[in-house]
Structures are given as C-alpha cells and as structure tokens.
Coordinates of C-alpha atoms in Angstrom, one line a residue:
X1039 CA -2.4 -33.7 -21.3
X1040 CA 0.3 -33.0 -18.9
X1041 CA 2.4 -36.0 -17.9
X1042 CA 3.3 -36.6 -14.2
X1043 CA 6.9 -35.7 -15.1
X1044 CA 5.8 -32.4 -16.6
X1045 CA 3.7 -31.6 -13.5
X1046 CA 6.6 -32.5 -11.2
X1047 CA 9.0 -30.3 -13.2
X1048 CA 6.5 -27.5 -13.1
X1049 CA 6.2 -27.7 -9.4
X1050 CA 9.9 -27.8 -8.9
X1051 CA 10.4 -24.7 -11.1
X1052 CA 7.6 -22.9 -9.2
X1053 CA 9.1 -23.9 -5.8
X1054 CA 12.5 -22.6 -6.9
X1055 CA 11.0 -19.3 -8.1
X1056 CA 9.0 -18.9 -4.8
X1057 CA 12.2 -19.6 -2.8
X1058 CA 14.1 -16.9 -4.7
X1059 CA 11.3 -14.4 -4.2
X1060 CA 10.9 -15.2 -0.5
X1061 CA 14.6 -15.5 0.4
X1062 CA 15.2 -11.8 1.0
X1063 CA 12.3 -11.7 3.4
X1064 CA 13.4 -14.9 5.2
X1065 CA 17.0 -13.6 5.3
X1066 CA 15.7 -10.4 6.9
X1067 CA 14.1 -12.3 9.8
X1068 CA 17.2 -14.5 10.1
X1069 CA 19.5 -11.5 10.4
X1070 CA 17.1 -9.9 12.9
X1071 CA 17.8 -12.6 15.4
X1072 CA 21.6 -13.0 14.8
X1073 CA 24.2 -11.8 17.3
X1074 CA 26.4 -8.9 16.3
X1075 CA 29.3 -11.3 15.6
X1076 CA 27.2 -13.5 13.3
X1077 CA 25.7 -10.5 11.5
X1078 CA 29.1 -9.0 10.7
X1079 CA 30.8 -12.3 9.8
X1080 CA 32.3 -12.8 6.3
X1081 CA 31.1 -14.7 4.5
X1082 CA 27.7 -14.0 6.0
X1083 CA 25.8 -16.7 7.7
X1084 CA 22.7 -17.8 5.9
X1085 CA 21.1 -19.3 9.0
X1086 CA 21.7 -17.8 12.4
X1087 CA 24.1 -19.8 14.6
X1088 CA 22.3 -18.6 17.7
X1089 CA 19.1 -16.7 18.5
X1090 CA 19.3 -13.2 20.0
X1091 CA 15.8 -11.7 20.6
X1092 CA 17.3 -8.8 22.5
X1093 CA 17.8 -7.1 19.1
X1094 CA 14.2 -6.1 19.0
X1095 CA 14.3 -4.4 22.4
X1096 CA 17.5 -2.6 21.5
X1097 CA 15.7 -1.1 18.4
X1098 CA 13.1 0.4 20.7
X1099 CA 15.8 1.9 22.9
X1100 CA 17.7 3.5 19.9
X1101 CA 14.7 5.0 18.0
X1102 CA 11.1 5.4 19.0
X1103 CA 10.0 2.8 16.5
X1104 CA 6.6 2.3 18.2
X1105 CA 5.8 6.0 17.6
X1106 CA 6.9 5.7 14.0
X1107 CA 4.7 2.7 13.4
X1108 CA 1.8 4.4 15.1
X1109 CA 2.3 7.5 12.8
X1110 CA 2.5 5.3 9.8
X1111 CA -0.6 3.4 10.6
X1112 CA -2.5 6.6 11.2
X1113 CA -1.3 8.2 8.0
X1114 CA -1.9 5.1 5.9
X1115 CA -5.3 4.6 7.4
X1116 CA -6.5 8.1 6.8
X1117 CA -5.2 8.0 3.2
X1118 CA -6.9 4.7 2.6
X1119 CA -10.2 6.0 4.0
X1120 CA -10.0 9.2 2.0
X1121 CA -9.3 7.3 -1.3
X1122 CA -12.2 4.9 -0.7
X1123 CA -14.6 7.8 -0.2
X1124 CA -13.4 10.0 -3.1
X1125 CA -12.7 7.2 -5.6
X1126 CA -16.0 5.4 -5.0
X1127 CA -18.0 8.6 -5.4
X1128 CA -16.2 9.7 -8.5
X1129 CA -16.4 6.2 -10.0
X1130 CA -20.1 6.1 -9.4
X1131 CA -20.5 9.4 -11.2
X1132 CA -18.5 8.2 -14.2
X1133 CA -20.2 4.8 -14.3
X1134 CA -23.9 5.4 -13.5
X1135 CA -24.6 9.1 -14.0
X1136 CA -25.1 11.0 -17.3
X1137 CA -23.6 14.5 -17.8
X1138 CA -22.1 16.4 -20.6
X1139 CA -18.5 15.7 -21.4
X1140 CA -18.3 12.7 -19.1
X1141 CA -16.1 10.6 -21.3
X1142 CA -13.7 13.5 -22.0
X1143 CA -13.4 14.3 -18.3
X1144 CA -12.8 10.7 -17.4
X1145 CA -10.1 10.4 -20.1
X1146 CA -8.4 13.4 -18.7
X1147 CA -8.7 12.0 -15.2
X1148 CA -7.2 8.7 -16.1
X1149 CA -4.4 10.4 -18.1
X1150 CA -3.1 11.9 -14.9
X1151 CA -1.9 8.3 -14.1
X1152 CA 0.8 8.8 -16.7
X1153 CA 2.3 11.8 -14.9
X1154 CA 5.3 10.7 -12.8
X1155 CA 5.1 11.5 -9.1
X1156 CA 8.4 13.4 -9.2
X1157 CA 6.8 16.0 -11.5
X1158 CA 4.0 16.8 -9.0
X1159 CA 6.1 16.4 -5.8
X1160 CA 7.6 20.0 -5.8
X1161 CA 4.3 21.8 -6.6
X1162 CA 2.6 19.7 -3.9
X1163 CA 5.4 20.6 -1.4
X1164 CA 5.2 24.3 -2.2
X1165 CA 1.4 24.2 -1.7
X1166 CA 1.7 22.4 1.6
X1167 CA 4.3 24.8 2.8
X1168 CA 2.3 27.9 1.8
X1169 CA -0.7 26.5 3.8
X1170 CA 1.5 25.9 6.9
X1171 CA 1.0 22.2 6.8
X1172 CA 4.6 21.1 7.1
X1173 CA 5.3 18.6 9.9
X1174 CA 1.6 17.8 10.2
X1175 CA -0.8 15.0 9.4
X1176 CA -2.6 17.1 6.9
X1177 CA 0.6 17.6 4.9
X1178 CA 1.2 13.8 5.0
X1179 CA -2.3 12.7 3.9
X1180 CA -4.2 15.4 1.9
X1181 CA -2.2 15.2 -1.3
X1182 CA -3.1 11.5 -1.5
X1183 CA -6.8 11.5 -0.7
X1184 CA -7.8 11.3 -4.3
X1185 CA -6.5 8.7 -6.8
X1186 CA -7.1 8.2 -10.5
X1187 CA -6.2 4.5 -10.2
X1188 CA -8.8 3.9 -7.6
X1189 CA -11.4 5.7 -9.5
X1190 CA -10.6 3.7 -12.7
X1191 CA -10.7 0.4 -10.8
X1192 CA -14.0 1.1 -9.1
X1193 CA -15.6 2.5 -12.3
X1194 CA -14.8 -0.7 -14.1
X1195 CA -16.4 -2.7 -11.3
X1196 CA -19.5 -0.5 -11.1
X1197 CA -20.1 -0.8 -14.8
X1198 CA -20.5 -4.6 -14.4
X1199 CA -23.5 -4.1 -12.1
X1200 CA -26.7 -5.0 -14.0
X1201 CA -28.7 -2.0 -15.3
X1202 CA -31.9 -3.9 -14.2
X1203 CA -30.9 -3.5 -10.6
X1204 CA -30.7 0.3 -10.9
X1205 CA -33.9 0.4 -12.9
X1206 CA -35.7 -1.6 -10.2
X1207 CA -34.3 0.6 -7.5
X1208 CA -35.4 3.7 -9.4
X1209 CA -39.0 2.3 -9.7
X1210 CA -39.0 1.8 -5.9
X1211 CA -38.1 5.5 -5.4
X1212 CA -34.3 5.2 -4.9
X1213 CA -32.2 8.2 -5.9
X1214 CA -28.6 8.1 -6.7
X1215 CA -27.4 8.6 -3.1
X1216 CA -29.6 5.8 -1.7
X1217 CA -28.8 3.4 -4.6
X1218 CA -25.0 4.2 -4.1
X1219 CA -25.1 3.6 -0.4
X1220 CA -27.5 0.7 -0.2
X1221 CA -26.8 -1.3 -3.3
X1222 CA -23.5 -0.3 -5.1
X1223 CA -21.2 -0.2 -2.1
X1224 CA -22.3 -3.6 -0.5
X1225 CA -22.0 -5.3 -3.9
X1226 CA -18.6 -3.8 -4.5
X1227 CA -16.8 -5.1 -1.5
X1228 CA -14.1 -7.1 -3.5
X1229 CA -13.1 -3.9 -5.4
X1230 CA -13.2 -1.7 -2.3
X1231 CA -11.1 -4.3 -0.5
X1232 CA -8.6 -4.3 -3.3
X1233 CA -8.3 -0.5 -3.3
X1234 CA -8.1 -0.4 0.5
X1235 CA -5.2 -2.9 0.6
X1236 CA -3.4 -1.2 -2.3
X1237 CA -3.7 2.3 -0.9
X1238 CA -2.7 1.3 2.6
X1239 CA 0.4 -0.6 1.5
X1240 CA 1.4 2.1 -0.9
X1241 CA 1.3 4.8 1.8
X1242 CA 2.8 2.5 4.5
X1243 CA 5.9 2.0 2.3
X1244 CA 6.2 5.7 1.3
X1245 CA 9.5 7.2 2.1
X1246 CA 10.3 10.3 0.0
X1247 CA 7.2 12.4 0.8
X1248 CA 7.3 11.9 4.6
X1249 CA 11.0 12.7 4.5
X1250 CA 10.3 15.9 2.6
X1251 CA 7.4 17.3 4.7
X1252 CA 8.4 16.2 8.3
X1253 CA 11.2 17.6 10.4
X1254 CA 10.6 16.4 14.0
X1255 CA 10.9 12.8 15.2
X1256 CA 7.3 13.0 16.6
X1257 CA 5.9 13.2 13.0
X1258 CA 8.3 10.8 11.3
X1259 CA 7.0 7.6 9.7
X1260 CA 8.5 4.1 10.1
X1261 CA 10.4 4.1 6.8
X1262 CA 12.4 7.1 7.9
X1263 CA 12.9 5.5 11.3
X1264 CA 14.7 2.5 9.8
X1265 CA 17.2 4.8 8.2
X1266 CA 18.0 6.3 11.6
X1267 CA 19.4 2.9 12.7
X1268 CA 22.3 3.4 10.4
X1269 CA 25.3 5.4 11.6
X1270 CA 28.3 6.8 9.8
X1271 CA 30.8 5.4 12.3
X1272 CA 29.5 1.8 12.4
X1273 CA 26.3 0.0 11.7
X1274 CA 24.9 -2.9 13.6
X1275 CA 23.3 -4.8 10.8
X1276 CA 21.5 -7.1 13.2
X1277 CA 19.7 -4.1 14.6
X1278 CA 18.9 -2.7 11.2
X1279 CA 17.4 -5.9 10.1
X1280 CA 15.5 -6.3 13.4
X1281 CA 13.9 -2.9 12.8
X1282 CA 13.2 -3.8 9.2
X1283 CA 11.5 -7.1 10.4
X1284 CA 9.3 -5.1 12.7
X1285 CA 8.3 -2.7 9.9
X1286 CA 7.5 -5.3 7.2
X1287 CA 5.7 -7.7 9.5
X1288 CA 2.3 -5.7 9.5
X1289 CA 2.4 -5.2 5.8
X1290 CA 3.2 -8.9 5.2
X1291 CA 0.3 -10.0 7.4
X1292 CA -2.0 -7.6 5.6
X1293 CA -0.9 -8.9 2.3
X1294 CA -1.2 -12.6 3.3
X1295 CA -4.7 -12.2 4.7
X1296 CA -5.9 -9.8 1.9
X1297 CA -4.2 -11.5 -1.1
X1298 CA -7.3 -13.4 -2.1
X1299 CA -9.4 -10.2 -1.9
X1300 CA -6.7 -8.3 -3.8
X1301 CA -6.6 -10.8 -6.7
X1302 CA -10.3 -11.2 -6.9
X1303 CA -10.9 -7.4 -7.0
X1304 CA -8.2 -6.9 -9.6
X1305 CA -9.6 -9.6 -11.8
X1306 CA -13.2 -8.4 -11.5
X1307 CA -12.3 -4.9 -12.4
X1308 CA -10.5 -6.0 -15.5
X1309 CA -13.4 -7.9 -17.1
X1310 CA -15.2 -5.0 -18.7
X1311 CA -13.8 -1.8 -20.3

C-alpha cells in the first residue's frame, strides 16, 4: 500500500519531470513574443517582460512561411495516406492470407527496419534524379509511401481479430477484398489512427530529404523555412522562435488530440506476436 506521503512524493517527482520536458516548448513560445531587446539580453529572460505579437507578422514578411506550411501539410498528408493504404494491404496479406514463403518474406520485410536511413538516402536521391522528380511533390513523397514499421504494426493488430469473424464472413460469401474493406478496416481504427499520426508527424518534421531534393522556395517545406530566418550577419532570435512556434503548433495540437489514440494503438499492436 502506498502511503499519502509516497503518493505526494511521486506526484512531485512527476510534476518536476513534466516541467523539465515541457520547458523547451514553453520557452519557445515565451521567446516568440519577446521584444528584440529582451530576446538578446544576457542573462536571458525566462519570462517575457513585455508582449510583442508583431514578431509573427514579421516572420511572414521575411519568408513565405504560409507557403512552407502548406507544402508540408500536403507532403505529410500524401505520405500518411500512402502509408495507410500500402501498410494495411500488406499487413492483411501477411496476417490473413496463406501463401508460400510468407514468414520468410515478412521477416525480410521487417529486417529492413534495421537499415539506417542514411544508407538508402543516396540511392533514393539518384533514383529520384534519374526520373526527373527533383523539386517536385513526387520526389518528396514517393520514397516514403511504403513503411515496414506500419506493416508490422497493422499485422500485429490484424492477427488479434478473431478467426471466427473471418469464417462467418466467408460462409456469407465474403472474399478477401470485401472482408478487408467491410470488417478489418472498421475494426482497426485505433491501429490505423496510430499509424496516421506517426507517419504525419514523422514527415512533418523531416528536414534532410526535403533539403536534398528541393531547390526553389516554392517547393520548400517548413523545416527548411525556419533555417532561412537565421542570417550570417545577425540573427533576431525572437523572430526565429516566432517561426518555430508557428511550425510546432500544428504538430503539438495533433499530438495532444491524438495522444490517446496513439497510445491505445501502440498498446493493442503489442499484445500478440
């Protein structure tokens, strides 16, 4: 039994840990509304002495941050949709269909998760360049439309669906396609939501690949746009943090509202091997 003092100490420790984790995010928003004098003061101010909301409008004047955010949402949305389609279909095949060499193929498929992204980056770039897809949405999205992690996650979830459900649907005349669309997908919303949030945030925060395959400001994504707020001569840190606040706000909102779905899907997919 936990005593009241033990519970109090536990809550205090958890509160301190939460404050340490959230402090960089809070400090970003504090810096975003500081005046240039407060932002460049030494030692730095923890809490803004005055509020300057004009920083956000200045960011839009310096770089086309709205266009960058739009590009990022489009690329992340297309990647998320592509991963949901390819991963769900592949996971269903590995979980519910019988074919020769299924386990070996799945093992090889999952083994690709151990290959670092840096190893495949140059071959992917050379392929995209040979196809003439540099500086295009195809080049930004096509290499990420399939994911071994998403396939593994959904396969684990699909394997938990009762076999009796498939047998009953088969007796009623359901084939694989109809069973997949009418039964499996509606029952797998937690796992699909988890993969959707994960893939969207992963692509939304991508920096290296968009920097590699895009050249014009019209195709740049928001992570590259933030770096354009820094100058060699001098850097207005209040503007940099204002741009950063604009960038992380959508992902924070998505994570806050989708956290329950994310945890539930992760836990459900881990129950059965």
